[in-house]
Short mmCIF file of C-alpha atoms and ligand atoms in Angstrom, two decimals:
data_model
loop_
_atom_site.label_atom_id
_atom_site.label_comp_id
_atom_site.label_asym_id
_atom_site.label_seq_id
_atom_site.Cartn_x
_atom_site.Cartn_y
_atom_site.Cartn_z
CA MET A 296 -104.89 57.66 46.58
CA GLN A 297 -104.36 57.99 42.85
CA SER A 298 -102.30 60.57 41.07
CA LYS A 299 -103.31 62.16 37.78
CA LEU A 300 -100.59 61.95 35.15
CA SER A 301 -100.13 65.08 33.13
CA PHE A 302 -97.46 63.99 30.71
CA PRO A 303 -94.52 64.25 31.03
CA LEU A 304 -93.65 66.56 33.94
CA SER A 305 -95.86 65.05 36.58
CA PHE A 306 -94.30 61.68 35.86
CA LEU A 307 -91.52 62.48 38.28
CA SER A 308 -93.94 62.92 41.14
CA LEU A 309 -95.67 59.75 40.08
CA LEU A 310 -92.48 57.73 40.47
CA SER A 311 -91.85 58.86 44.00
CA SER A 312 -95.45 58.67 45.14
CA ALA A 313 -95.75 54.86 44.68
CA THR A 314 -99.41 55.35 43.89
CA ALA A 315 -101.25 53.81 40.98
CA ALA A 316 -101.12 55.84 37.78
CA VAL A 317 -104.18 57.12 36.02
CA ILE A 318 -103.01 58.28 32.63
CA ASP A 319 -104.98 61.11 31.10
CA PRO A 320 -105.14 60.54 27.30
CA SER A 321 -106.09 64.19 26.79
CA SER A 322 -102.54 65.18 27.71
CA PHE A 323 -101.29 63.47 24.52
CA ALA A 324 -101.53 64.85 21.00
CA SER A 325 -104.00 62.76 19.02
CA ASN A 326 -101.29 61.60 16.60
CA ALA A 327 -99.26 60.36 19.59
CA ILE A 328 -102.00 57.92 20.64
CA LEU A 329 -101.71 54.45 19.15
CA LEU A 330 -104.44 51.81 19.33
CA ARG A 331 -103.13 48.25 19.34
CA ASP A 332 -104.36 44.77 20.19
CA VAL A 333 -101.32 44.00 22.34
CA VAL A 334 -98.55 46.10 23.80
CA VAL A 335 -95.40 44.10 24.59
CA ILE A 336 -92.79 45.42 26.99
CA GLY A 337 -89.31 43.98 26.48
CA GLY A 338 -87.86 43.10 23.08
CA GLY A 339 -85.64 40.19 24.02
CA SER A 340 -86.13 36.55 23.12
CA SER A 341 -89.66 36.14 24.45
CA GLY A 342 -91.09 39.59 23.67
CA THR A 343 -89.81 39.73 20.10
CA TYR A 344 -91.02 36.19 19.39
CA ALA A 345 -94.48 37.02 20.72
CA ALA A 346 -94.71 40.32 18.82
CA VAL A 347 -93.68 38.70 15.55
CA ASN A 348 -96.10 35.80 16.07
CA LEU A 349 -98.97 38.17 16.85
CA LYS A 350 -98.25 40.30 13.80
CA ARG A 351 -97.99 37.23 11.57
CA ALA A 352 -101.40 36.17 12.90
CA GLY A 353 -102.90 39.52 11.90
CA HIS A 354 -102.98 41.26 15.29
CA SER A 355 -101.71 44.79 15.80
CA VAL A 356 -98.84 45.15 18.24
CA ALA A 357 -96.57 47.70 19.83
CA LEU A 358 -93.23 46.50 21.22
CA ILE A 359 -91.23 48.65 23.60
CA GLU A 360 -87.54 48.03 24.24
CA LYS A 361 -85.30 50.20 26.37
CA GLU A 362 -82.06 49.32 24.56
CA ALA A 363 -81.04 50.50 21.08
CA ARG A 364 -81.72 47.06 19.58
CA LEU A 365 -83.95 44.05 20.02
CA GLY A 366 -82.42 40.75 21.15
CA GLY A 367 -81.97 40.86 24.93
CA HIS A 368 -79.33 38.30 25.87
CA VAL A 369 -78.09 38.00 22.30
CA ASP A 370 -74.67 39.65 22.03
CA THR A 371 -72.94 39.75 18.67
CA PHE A 372 -69.40 41.13 18.50
CA GLN A 373 -68.13 42.91 15.42
CA ASP A 374 -64.43 43.48 14.87
CA PRO A 375 -64.18 47.19 14.00
CA ALA A 376 -61.14 46.63 11.76
CA THR A 377 -62.20 43.61 9.70
CA GLY A 378 -65.99 43.57 10.13
CA GLY A 379 -65.68 39.94 11.31
CA ILE A 380 -68.55 38.94 13.50
CA PHE A 381 -69.45 36.32 16.12
CA ASP A 382 -72.07 35.60 18.76
CA TYR A 383 -70.96 35.43 22.37
CA GLY A 384 -74.31 35.72 24.21
CA VAL A 385 -76.96 33.31 22.96
CA VAL A 386 -75.16 30.89 20.63
CA ALA A 387 -77.11 27.62 20.52
CA LEU A 388 -80.72 26.63 19.87
CA LEU A 389 -82.34 23.26 19.48
CA ASN A 390 -83.32 22.06 16.03
CA THR A 391 -87.11 22.27 16.49
CA SER A 392 -89.81 23.17 14.01
CA PHE A 393 -90.53 26.52 15.68
CA VAL A 394 -86.84 27.49 15.62
CA ARG A 395 -86.53 26.50 11.95
CA ASP A 396 -89.73 28.34 11.02
CA TYR A 397 -88.72 31.53 12.86
CA PHE A 398 -85.33 31.70 11.14
CA ALA A 399 -86.74 30.70 7.76
CA PHE A 400 -89.35 33.46 8.02
CA PHE A 401 -86.57 36.03 8.33
CA GLN A 402 -84.31 34.17 5.87
CA GLU A 403 -81.62 33.85 8.51
CA PRO A 404 -79.51 30.70 7.98
CA LEU A 405 -78.87 28.16 10.71
CA MET A 406 -76.25 25.43 10.82
CA ASP A 407 -75.57 22.42 13.01
CA ILE A 408 -73.09 23.01 15.79
CA PRO A 409 -70.06 20.81 15.03
CA ALA A 410 -69.74 17.88 17.44
CA SER A 411 -66.10 18.58 18.15
CA ASN A 412 -63.42 21.07 17.30
CA PRO A 413 -60.34 19.30 15.89
CA GLY A 414 -57.15 20.40 17.61
CA ALA A 415 -58.96 21.93 20.59
CA LEU A 416 -57.25 21.49 23.96
CA ASP A 417 -59.02 21.55 27.32
CA ALA A 418 -57.02 23.09 30.14
CA PHE A 419 -57.99 23.32 33.80
CA ALA A 420 -56.76 25.97 36.22
CA ASN A 421 -57.86 27.63 39.43
CA LEU A 422 -58.41 31.13 38.07
CA ARG A 423 -59.02 32.50 41.55
CA THR A 424 -55.63 31.44 42.93
CA ASP A 425 -52.46 30.67 40.93
CA ALA A 426 -54.11 30.07 37.49
CA LYS A 427 -51.57 27.36 36.73
CA ASN A 428 -52.72 24.49 34.52
CA VAL A 429 -53.40 21.40 36.60
CA THR A 430 -53.86 17.74 35.79
CA LEU A 431 -57.08 16.65 37.41
CA PRO A 432 -56.61 13.70 39.77
CA PRO A 433 -58.72 10.58 39.12
CA THR A 434 -60.59 11.27 42.37
CA VAL A 435 -62.46 14.02 40.48
CA PRO A 436 -65.42 11.95 39.23
CA TRP A 437 -65.95 13.81 35.95
CA THR A 438 -62.46 13.04 34.64
CA ASP A 439 -63.51 9.53 33.65
CA ALA A 440 -65.22 9.57 30.22
CA ALA A 441 -67.17 6.35 30.81
CA ALA A 442 -68.40 7.62 34.18
CA VAL A 443 -69.46 10.90 32.58
CA PHE A 444 -71.43 9.14 29.86
CA GLY A 445 -73.08 6.91 32.47
CA ALA A 446 -73.95 9.97 34.53
CA ILE A 447 -75.45 11.68 31.48
CA LEU A 448 -77.72 8.69 30.92
CA GLY A 449 -78.55 8.61 34.64
CA TYR A 450 -79.39 12.32 34.65
CA SER A 451 -81.62 11.84 31.59
CA ALA A 452 -83.39 8.93 33.27
CA GLN A 453 -83.99 11.00 36.40
CA ILE A 454 -85.29 14.04 34.55
CA SER A 455 -87.59 11.85 32.45
CA GLN A 456 -89.54 11.08 35.61
CA TYR A 457 -90.79 14.68 35.62
CA PRO A 458 -92.50 15.28 32.24
CA PHE A 459 -94.34 18.27 33.74
CA LEU A 460 -91.03 20.18 33.67
CA VAL A 461 -91.34 20.65 29.90
CA GLY A 462 -92.80 24.08 29.18
CA GLY A 463 -93.72 26.29 32.12
CA TYR A 464 -93.64 25.62 35.86
CA ASN A 465 -96.65 23.32 36.16
CA LEU A 466 -95.63 21.60 39.34
CA PRO A 467 -97.71 18.95 41.08
CA ASN A 468 -98.76 19.24 44.69
CA PRO A 469 -96.82 18.05 46.61
CA VAL A 470 -93.71 18.99 44.68
CA PRO A 471 -91.45 15.89 44.46
CA ALA A 472 -88.87 16.14 47.24
CA ASP A 473 -85.91 15.45 44.93
CA LEU A 474 -86.69 18.61 42.96
CA LEU A 475 -86.20 20.64 46.13
CA LEU A 476 -82.76 19.24 46.99
CA PRO A 477 -79.60 21.25 46.43
CA PHE A 478 -78.36 19.98 43.08
CA GLY A 479 -75.08 18.72 44.60
CA ASP A 480 -77.07 16.56 47.05
CA PHE A 481 -79.24 15.28 44.21
CA LEU A 482 -76.16 14.25 42.19
CA ALA A 483 -74.68 12.49 45.23
CA LYS A 484 -77.97 10.74 46.07
CA TYR A 485 -78.18 9.15 42.62
CA ASN A 486 -74.45 8.58 42.15
CA LEU A 487 -74.33 11.13 39.34
CA THR A 488 -71.41 13.26 40.54
CA ALA A 489 -69.66 12.65 37.21
CA PHE A 490 -72.33 14.97 35.73
CA ALA A 491 -71.10 17.94 37.80
CA ASN A 492 -68.81 19.50 35.22
CA MET A 493 -71.39 19.27 32.44
CA ALA A 494 -73.85 21.07 34.70
CA PHE A 495 -71.21 23.68 35.58
CA ARG A 496 -70.54 24.34 31.89
CA PHE A 497 -74.17 24.42 30.76
CA ASP A 498 -75.98 25.93 33.75
CA GLN A 499 -73.92 29.11 33.70
CA GLY A 500 -75.17 32.18 35.50
CA MET A 501 -77.19 30.36 38.18
CA GLY A 502 -74.72 31.06 40.95
CA ASN A 503 -73.19 28.02 42.64
CA ILE A 504 -74.56 25.13 40.64
CA LEU A 505 -74.15 22.53 43.41
CA ALA A 506 -76.18 24.74 45.79
CA THR A 507 -78.88 25.48 43.19
CA THR A 508 -82.27 23.91 43.78
CA THR A 509 -82.55 20.83 41.54
CA LEU A 510 -85.78 22.10 39.97
CA TYR A 511 -83.92 25.05 38.44
CA ALA A 512 -80.95 22.93 37.32
CA PHE A 513 -83.42 20.62 35.55
CA LYS A 514 -85.21 23.56 33.90
CA TYR A 515 -81.91 24.97 32.60
CA LEU A 516 -80.59 21.68 31.25
CA PRO A 517 -83.55 19.58 30.06
CA LYS A 518 -83.22 16.14 28.52
CA THR A 519 -83.73 17.56 25.02
CA THR A 520 -80.64 19.75 25.39
CA VAL A 521 -78.52 16.99 26.90
CA ASP A 522 -79.51 14.60 24.12
CA ALA A 523 -78.70 17.17 21.42
CA PHE A 524 -75.28 17.98 22.84
CA VAL A 525 -74.19 14.37 23.44
CA GLY A 526 -75.30 13.01 20.07
CA LEU A 527 -78.47 11.21 21.17
CA ALA A 528 -80.66 13.60 19.13
CA PRO A 529 -80.09 15.91 16.14
CA PRO A 530 -77.37 18.42 17.04
CA PRO A 531 -78.17 21.92 18.27
CA VAL A 532 -78.01 24.76 15.76
CA MET A 533 -76.30 28.11 15.63
CA SER A 534 -76.47 31.13 13.35
CA ALA A 535 -74.63 30.15 10.17
CA THR A 536 -73.35 33.74 9.98
CA LEU A 537 -72.51 33.76 13.73
CA ASN A 538 -74.91 36.67 13.94
CA PHE A 539 -78.09 36.07 15.92
CA GLN A 540 -78.44 39.83 16.08
CA GLY A 541 -79.31 39.67 12.38
CA LEU A 542 -82.57 37.91 13.19
CA TYR A 543 -83.55 40.59 15.68
CA ASP A 544 -82.62 43.42 13.32
CA LYS A 545 -84.92 41.88 10.71
CA ALA A 546 -87.64 41.44 13.33
CA LEU A 547 -87.37 45.14 14.19
CA ALA A 548 -87.77 46.06 10.52
CA TYR A 549 -90.65 43.60 10.08
CA LEU A 550 -92.55 44.96 13.06
CA GLY A 551 -91.91 48.54 11.93
CA SER A 552 -89.23 50.49 13.75
CA GLY A 553 -90.74 53.67 15.17
CA THR A 554 -94.29 52.69 14.27
CA ASN A 555 -94.87 49.40 16.07
CA ALA A 556 -91.48 48.62 17.58
CA PHE A 557 -89.88 51.29 19.71
CA VAL A 558 -86.23 50.88 20.72
CA ASN A 559 -84.41 53.33 22.99
CA SER A 560 -87.80 53.84 24.55
CA HIS A 561 -88.81 54.15 28.16
CA VAL A 562 -92.09 53.20 29.71
CA LEU A 563 -93.17 56.01 32.00
CA ALA A 564 -96.37 54.61 33.43
CA ILE A 565 -98.92 51.88 32.87
CA ASP A 566 -102.56 52.24 33.77
CA ARG A 567 -104.69 49.11 33.96
CA SER A 568 -107.65 50.70 35.72
CA GLY A 569 -109.89 50.92 32.63
CA PRO A 570 -111.14 48.48 29.99
CA ARG A 571 -107.94 49.01 27.93
CA VAL A 572 -104.35 49.09 29.10
CA LEU A 573 -102.73 52.50 28.71
CA VAL A 574 -98.95 52.69 28.42
CA ALA A 575 -97.17 56.05 28.39
CA VAL A 576 -93.82 55.78 26.61
CA LEU A 577 -91.02 58.18 25.85
CA THR A 578 -89.66 57.25 22.41
CA PRO A 579 -86.82 58.92 20.49
CA SER A 580 -89.47 60.76 18.45
CA GLY A 581 -91.39 61.96 21.47
CA PRO A 582 -94.05 60.74 23.85
CA ARG A 583 -96.57 58.12 22.82
CA LEU A 584 -99.64 56.73 24.50
CA ILE A 585 -100.38 53.15 23.55
CA SER A 586 -103.92 52.04 24.23
CA ALA A 587 -104.11 48.26 23.95
CA LYS A 588 -106.54 45.48 24.67
CA LYS A 589 -103.84 43.46 26.41
CA LEU A 590 -100.43 43.99 27.98
CA LEU A 591 -97.70 41.38 27.59
CA VAL A 592 -94.81 41.86 30.03
CA ALA A 593 -91.61 40.31 28.65
CA ILE A 594 -89.01 41.64 31.08
CA GLN A 595 -87.70 39.84 34.13
CA PRO A 596 -90.47 40.34 36.72
CA LYS A 597 -88.52 41.51 39.75
CA ALA A 598 -90.85 43.77 41.73
CA SER A 599 -88.30 46.58 41.50
CA SER A 600 -88.10 46.31 37.69
CA LEU A 601 -91.88 46.31 37.37
CA GLN A 602 -92.20 49.30 39.67
CA GLY A 603 -89.62 51.01 37.43
CA LEU A 604 -92.13 50.70 34.59
CA GLY A 605 -94.64 52.67 36.62
CA LEU A 606 -96.77 49.53 36.56
CA ASP A 607 -99.75 49.77 38.87
CA LEU A 608 -98.98 46.55 40.75
CA SER A 609 -101.71 45.04 42.88
CA VAL A 610 -100.95 43.89 46.42
CA GLN A 611 -101.02 40.31 45.16
CA GLU A 612 -98.63 41.02 42.26
CA ASN A 613 -96.28 42.94 44.54
CA ASN A 614 -96.29 40.10 47.04
CA ILE A 615 -95.55 37.44 44.42
CA PHE A 616 -92.90 39.29 42.43
CA GLY A 617 -91.32 40.62 45.63
CA GLN A 618 -90.31 37.07 46.59
CA PHE A 619 -87.81 36.60 43.77
CA ASN A 620 -84.07 36.49 44.31
CA ASN A 621 -81.77 36.59 41.31
CA SER A 622 -78.31 35.57 40.17
CA TYR A 623 -75.85 37.56 38.03
CA TYR A 624 -74.13 36.67 34.76
CA TRP A 625 -71.70 38.46 32.46
CA ASP A 626 -70.34 37.66 29.00
CA ILE A 627 -67.02 39.12 27.97
CA VAL A 628 -64.80 39.35 24.87
CA ILE A 629 -61.07 39.83 25.41
CA LYS A 630 -58.69 40.99 22.68
CA ASN A 631 -55.07 39.79 22.77
CA SER A 632 -55.57 37.56 25.80
CA GLY A 633 -52.37 35.67 25.03
CA ILE A 634 -54.20 32.36 25.50
CA PRO A 635 -53.53 30.16 22.45
CA PRO A 636 -56.47 30.07 20.01
CA ASN A 637 -57.00 26.33 20.40
CA VAL A 638 -57.07 26.30 24.22
CA GLY A 639 -60.21 26.44 26.35
CA VAL A 640 -59.65 26.92 30.07
CA THR A 641 -62.12 25.66 32.67
CA ASN A 642 -61.96 27.24 36.11
CA VAL A 643 -61.59 24.50 38.74
CA ASP A 644 -60.91 24.33 42.45
CA LEU A 645 -59.39 21.05 43.61
CA ASN A 646 -60.27 21.92 47.22
CA ALA A 647 -63.95 22.47 46.45
CA SER A 648 -66.67 19.85 46.28
CA LEU A 649 -66.31 17.88 43.01
CA ALA A 650 -63.59 20.41 41.99
CA ILE A 651 -66.34 22.79 40.83
CA ALA A 652 -65.11 26.40 41.05
CA PRO A 653 -67.15 28.44 43.50
CA MET A 654 -68.87 31.62 42.35
CA PRO A 655 -68.49 34.59 42.18
CA GLY A 656 -65.90 33.89 39.58
CA LEU A 657 -65.07 33.04 36.02
CA TYR A 658 -66.40 29.92 34.35
CA GLY A 659 -63.33 29.98 32.16
CA PHE A 660 -61.94 31.18 28.86
CA ALA A 661 -62.93 29.90 25.43
CA PRO A 662 -61.45 30.67 22.02
CA ALA A 663 -63.72 32.98 20.03
CA PRO A 664 -64.37 32.21 16.37
CA LEU A 665 -62.26 35.21 15.24
CA PRO A 666 -58.46 35.07 15.63
CA GLY A 667 -57.15 37.29 18.43
CA TYR A 668 -60.28 37.09 20.56
CA THR A 669 -61.17 35.03 23.63
CA ASN A 670 -64.57 34.74 25.29
CA ALA A 671 -65.01 34.69 29.05
CA TYR A 672 -68.08 34.14 31.22
CA TYR A 673 -68.47 35.25 34.83
CA GLY A 674 -71.19 34.37 37.32
CA SER A 675 -72.20 35.34 40.81
CA PRO A 676 -74.96 34.49 43.26
CA SER A 677 -74.69 38.05 44.64
CA PHE A 678 -74.20 41.58 43.36
CA ARG A 679 -70.83 42.52 41.86
CA THR A 680 -70.06 45.74 40.08
CA ASP A 681 -69.09 45.67 36.42
CA ALA A 682 -65.76 47.24 37.41
CA GLN A 683 -65.04 44.34 39.81
CA VAL A 684 -65.85 41.76 37.14
CA LYS A 685 -63.68 43.49 34.54
CA ALA A 686 -60.76 43.85 36.94
CA GLU A 687 -60.94 40.20 38.05
CA THR A 688 -61.20 39.01 34.46
CA LEU A 689 -58.17 40.94 33.26
CA ALA A 690 -56.18 39.94 36.35
CA ALA A 691 -57.04 36.25 35.76
CA VAL A 692 -56.03 36.42 32.09
CA LYS A 693 -52.67 37.98 32.92
CA LYS A 694 -52.10 35.51 35.74
CA TYR A 695 -52.97 32.56 33.50
CA VAL A 696 -50.57 33.71 30.79
CA ALA A 697 -47.73 34.32 33.26
CA ALA A 698 -48.32 31.12 35.26
CA ASN A 699 -48.21 28.95 32.16
CA GLY A 700 -45.15 30.43 30.50
CA LEU A 701 -47.05 32.12 27.65
CA PRO A 702 -45.75 35.33 26.09
CA ALA A 703 -47.16 38.39 27.88
CA THR A 704 -49.64 40.54 25.95
CA SER A 705 -51.78 43.57 26.71
CA PRO A 706 -55.26 42.08 27.02
CA GLN A 707 -58.20 44.39 26.54
CA ILE A 708 -61.90 43.87 27.22
CA VAL A 709 -63.71 44.78 24.01
CA GLY A 710 -67.12 43.20 24.66
CA PHE A 711 -68.84 43.21 28.04
CA ASN A 712 -72.43 42.80 29.13
CA SER A 713 -74.12 42.31 32.46
CA HIS A 714 -77.18 40.07 32.14
CA ALA A 715 -78.59 40.81 35.57
CA PRO A 716 -81.06 40.09 36.91
CA PHE A 717 -80.41 36.63 35.45
CA TRP A 718 -82.13 33.59 36.97
CA LEU A 719 -85.06 34.51 39.23
CA THR A 720 -85.56 31.96 41.98
CA VAL A 721 -87.48 31.42 45.20
CA SER A 722 -86.53 29.18 48.11
CA PRO A 723 -87.38 25.44 48.15
CA SER A 724 -89.94 26.06 50.91
CA LYS A 725 -91.74 28.61 48.75
CA ILE A 726 -91.68 26.23 45.79
CA ALA A 727 -93.16 23.54 48.03
CA SER A 728 -95.85 25.95 49.25
CA GLY A 729 -97.22 26.51 45.77
CA PHE A 730 -95.37 29.65 44.68
CA TYR A 731 -95.51 28.70 40.99
CA SER A 732 -99.25 28.06 41.09
CA GLN A 733 -99.73 31.56 42.46
CA LEU A 734 -97.38 32.96 39.81
CA ASN A 735 -99.17 31.17 36.96
CA ALA A 736 -102.54 32.33 38.26
CA LEU A 737 -101.54 35.90 37.37
CA GLN A 738 -101.70 35.05 33.65
CA GLY A 739 -104.50 37.03 32.02
CA GLN A 740 -105.46 38.92 35.19
CA ARG A 741 -106.02 42.66 34.79
CA ASN A 742 -105.58 42.39 31.00
CA THR A 743 -102.01 41.34 31.60
CA TRP A 744 -100.01 38.38 30.30
CA TRP A 745 -96.47 37.46 31.22
CA THR A 746 -93.65 35.75 29.33
CA GLY A 747 -89.92 35.14 29.43
CA ALA A 748 -87.32 33.06 31.18
CA THR A 749 -88.92 33.29 34.61
CA TRP A 750 -92.03 31.58 33.29
CA VAL A 751 -90.14 28.84 31.41
CA ALA A 752 -86.31 28.74 31.65
CA HIS A 753 -83.28 30.59 30.33
CA ASP A 754 -83.59 28.66 27.12
CA SER A 755 -84.87 30.40 24.00
CA THR A 756 -86.01 27.18 22.34
CA ALA A 757 -88.09 26.28 25.40
CA ILE A 758 -89.50 29.81 25.64
CA TRP A 759 -90.64 29.77 22.01
CA ASP A 760 -92.10 26.26 22.31
CA TRP A 761 -94.04 27.29 25.41
CA SER A 762 -95.14 30.52 23.71
CA GLU A 763 -96.59 28.53 20.83
CA ALA A 764 -98.17 25.81 22.94
CA THR A 765 -99.44 27.76 25.93
CA LEU A 766 -99.03 31.51 26.10
CA LEU A 767 -99.97 32.73 22.65
CA PRO A 768 -103.13 30.61 22.20
CA ALA A 769 -104.40 31.86 25.57
CA LEU A 770 -103.45 35.47 24.86
CA LYS A 771 -105.03 35.42 21.39
CA GLY A 772 -108.12 33.82 22.87
CA SER A 773 -108.46 36.74 25.26
CA LEU A 774 -108.43 39.43 22.54
C1 FAD B 907 -74.63 35.09 28.10
C2 FAD B 907 -75.87 34.29 27.81
C3 FAD B 907 -75.82 33.23 26.94
C4 FAD B 907 -76.97 32.50 26.66
N1 FAD B 907 -76.90 31.49 25.74
C5 FAD B 907 -78.02 30.85 25.38
C6 FAD B 907 -77.99 29.90 24.33
O1 FAD B 907 -76.96 29.64 23.73
N2 FAD B 907 -79.16 29.29 24.00
C7 FAD B 907 -80.34 29.58 24.63
O2 FAD B 907 -81.38 29.02 24.28
N3 FAD B 907 -80.38 30.45 25.64
C8 FAD B 907 -79.26 31.11 26.01
N4 FAD B 907 -79.31 32.04 27.00
C9 FAD B 907 -80.57 32.24 27.71
C10 FAD B 907 -81.57 33.01 26.83
O3 FAD B 907 -81.01 33.96 26.07
C11 FAD B 907 -82.58 33.69 27.73
O4 FAD B 907 -83.25 32.74 28.40
C12 FAD B 907 -83.59 34.50 26.94
O5 FAD B 907 -82.95 35.60 26.35
C13 FAD B 907 -84.65 34.99 27.90
O6 FAD B 907 -85.55 35.75 27.18
P1 FAD B 907 -86.39 36.86 27.87
O7 FAD B 907 -87.23 37.46 26.83
O8 FAD B 907 -86.99 36.35 29.12
O9 FAD B 907 -85.29 37.93 28.38
P2 FAD B 907 -84.35 38.87 27.53
O10 FAD B 907 -83.90 38.22 26.31
O11 FAD B 907 -83.35 39.39 28.50
O12 FAD B 907 -85.31 40.06 27.11
C14 FAD B 907 -85.76 41.04 28.00
C15 FAD B 907 -85.75 42.35 27.25
O13 FAD B 907 -86.44 43.32 28.02
C16 FAD B 907 -85.74 44.53 27.91
N5 FAD B 907 -86.10 45.36 29.03
C17 FAD B 907 -85.76 45.19 30.32
N6 FAD B 907 -86.31 46.17 31.07
C18 FAD B 907 -87.05 46.95 30.23
C19 FAD B 907 -87.85 48.10 30.40
N7 FAD B 907 -87.99 48.66 31.59
N8 FAD B 907 -88.45 48.62 29.32
C20 FAD B 907 -88.30 48.06 28.09
N9 FAD B 907 -87.53 46.97 27.88
C21 FAD B 907 -86.92 46.43 28.93
C22 FAD B 907 -84.29 44.11 27.90
O14 FAD B 907 -83.44 45.13 27.41
C23 FAD B 907 -84.33 42.88 27.01
O15 FAD B 907 -84.19 43.20 25.66
C24 FAD B 907 -78.19 32.81 27.31
C25 FAD B 907 -78.23 33.88 28.20
C26 FAD B 907 -77.08 34.61 28.45
C27 FAD B 907 -77.16 35.76 29.40
#
C-alpha cells in the first residue's frame, strides 16, 4: 500500500505507516520546487566534498544538512572571551593532492603537524579506578621504543599484503582469514603486541580495539597514515588556523546557503518511484521539493536513520542496512581541568590485556592548543547517555587532579559532541559471506548513490580519495 503525501500535514501519518511515500508535487508552490542534477543528504565530510566537486564540474546540486552548519565530525571550539579557536574533532589529514586542492580552492591554509611537542609529558593512569599516575612495567610490550618501532614496521608489512583495502571495501572471495580475527589475536599471532597502544590512540571510537575485527582496524589505520605519523612519509597536515570549520563555512557560501545548500533542514520524505528522485524538505524558509536526477546519501546508513528520512527502502536495502551495528564516540573540551598544560594522560589498565583500557571509558586527556583547556575523548561499544559520559568525564578529571596532588579546580565541560552512530560494522561471519559485495551492489540502484565513512573508513583523506577515484566518476557517468 502506498500513501499519498499532501505536504506537510500528512507527513506525520506517513512516518507511522512505514509505507513507501509518493510525493505529490502539486502540493508544493511552484517556486518551492527545485530541479537539480543531484540531491545530497548529509553535509559532513563526504557529502560536502561531493557537492563541491559536482558544482565545480558544472552540475547543479542541492545539499541538505540537519545541523546549523556543514562539517559533520569537525568540531571547532571558540573561546567566548578571547575568540581563540581550535579544532577538537577532525584535526589531521594526509598531505595528498586532493586535500591540498580542496583547501587551496577555498583559500584555507594547511600546515604540517609538528613531529613532537617540546616539553610535553606523557602520563598513564587508570581513569576508571584510582586515576593515580603509574609507571608502566616493562612487561607491557609497548613501553619499549625499539619494540614499538619494530611493531610499526611489522604492522605496515602485514597491511601491505592487502592492497585492496585502499579505497572502498572491495574484498576478495574468500576474505583472508587474518582480516576476520579479533585485532588482539592478530597482533599476538604476528608478534605485534607492541603496536597495541598506537592502535588504541589512533583507532578511537571503535569500541574495544583488541576485540575489533582486524579488517576494520586496518581500514581505520592504513599504512599511509602510519607512515605519515612515524616520519616515513611527509607529515600529516592540520588547519593552520586550527579551524577546519572555516573550510565548511566557505563551502556553504560557495554552494549557496538557502539556494543550493540547506542547513537546519529536515528531510520529510523521499520518493524514488518515478524517473526522478523527489525529496521533500522542511527548510528554515519553508518547505521545498527537490526533484533530482540522482540521490546521493551521505549520512551513516543505519536502517533506522534512513527510515527517519522517510526513504522508501526496498526489502533488499532494509535487509542490508539492518545488519549494521555501531560504536559510540564523544569529543569533549574541559575548562579549568587542573591538569598541567604540558601533560597528556593516557587511560590504561594494568590488569587488562596489553594494559589497554577497556571501553566504555575515556581514552585520556590531552592539552588543548589554548591555555586553560583540555581535550578528552570517550568511546563505547554500546549505548551511553550524554549525561553519563559527562558525569564520568568530570569525575575522572577531579579524581586525577586529587590523586596526583594537583591543586583542585572547578572543571567545566564547555565543548561536547556525541558522534554516534560512529563506526558501522557487521560480524566476521557476515563479512566472510559477502556482505560488502551486497552493500557495494546498491551503488547506482534506484537512482541512488551512497558515500561516507561506512563505504570507505572514518578517514576524511581516504573518503575524498575514494570519491575522486570511484564514486564521483560513476555518479557523473550516470547523469
Ligand atoms: C572526534 C572525531 C575526530 C576525528 N578526527 C579525524 C581526523 O583527525 N582525521 C580524519 O581524517 N578523520 C577524522 N575523523 C573521522 C572523520 O571525520 C569521519 O570519517 C568523516 O567525518 C566521515 O564523513 P561522513 O560524511 O561519512 O560523516 P559525517 O562527517 O558525520 O557527515 C554526516 C552528516 O550528515 C548529517 N546528517 C545526519 N543525519 C541527517 C539527516 N537525517 N538529514 C540531514 N543531514 C543529516 C550530519 O549532521 C553530518 O553533518 C574523526 C571523527 C571524529 C568523530
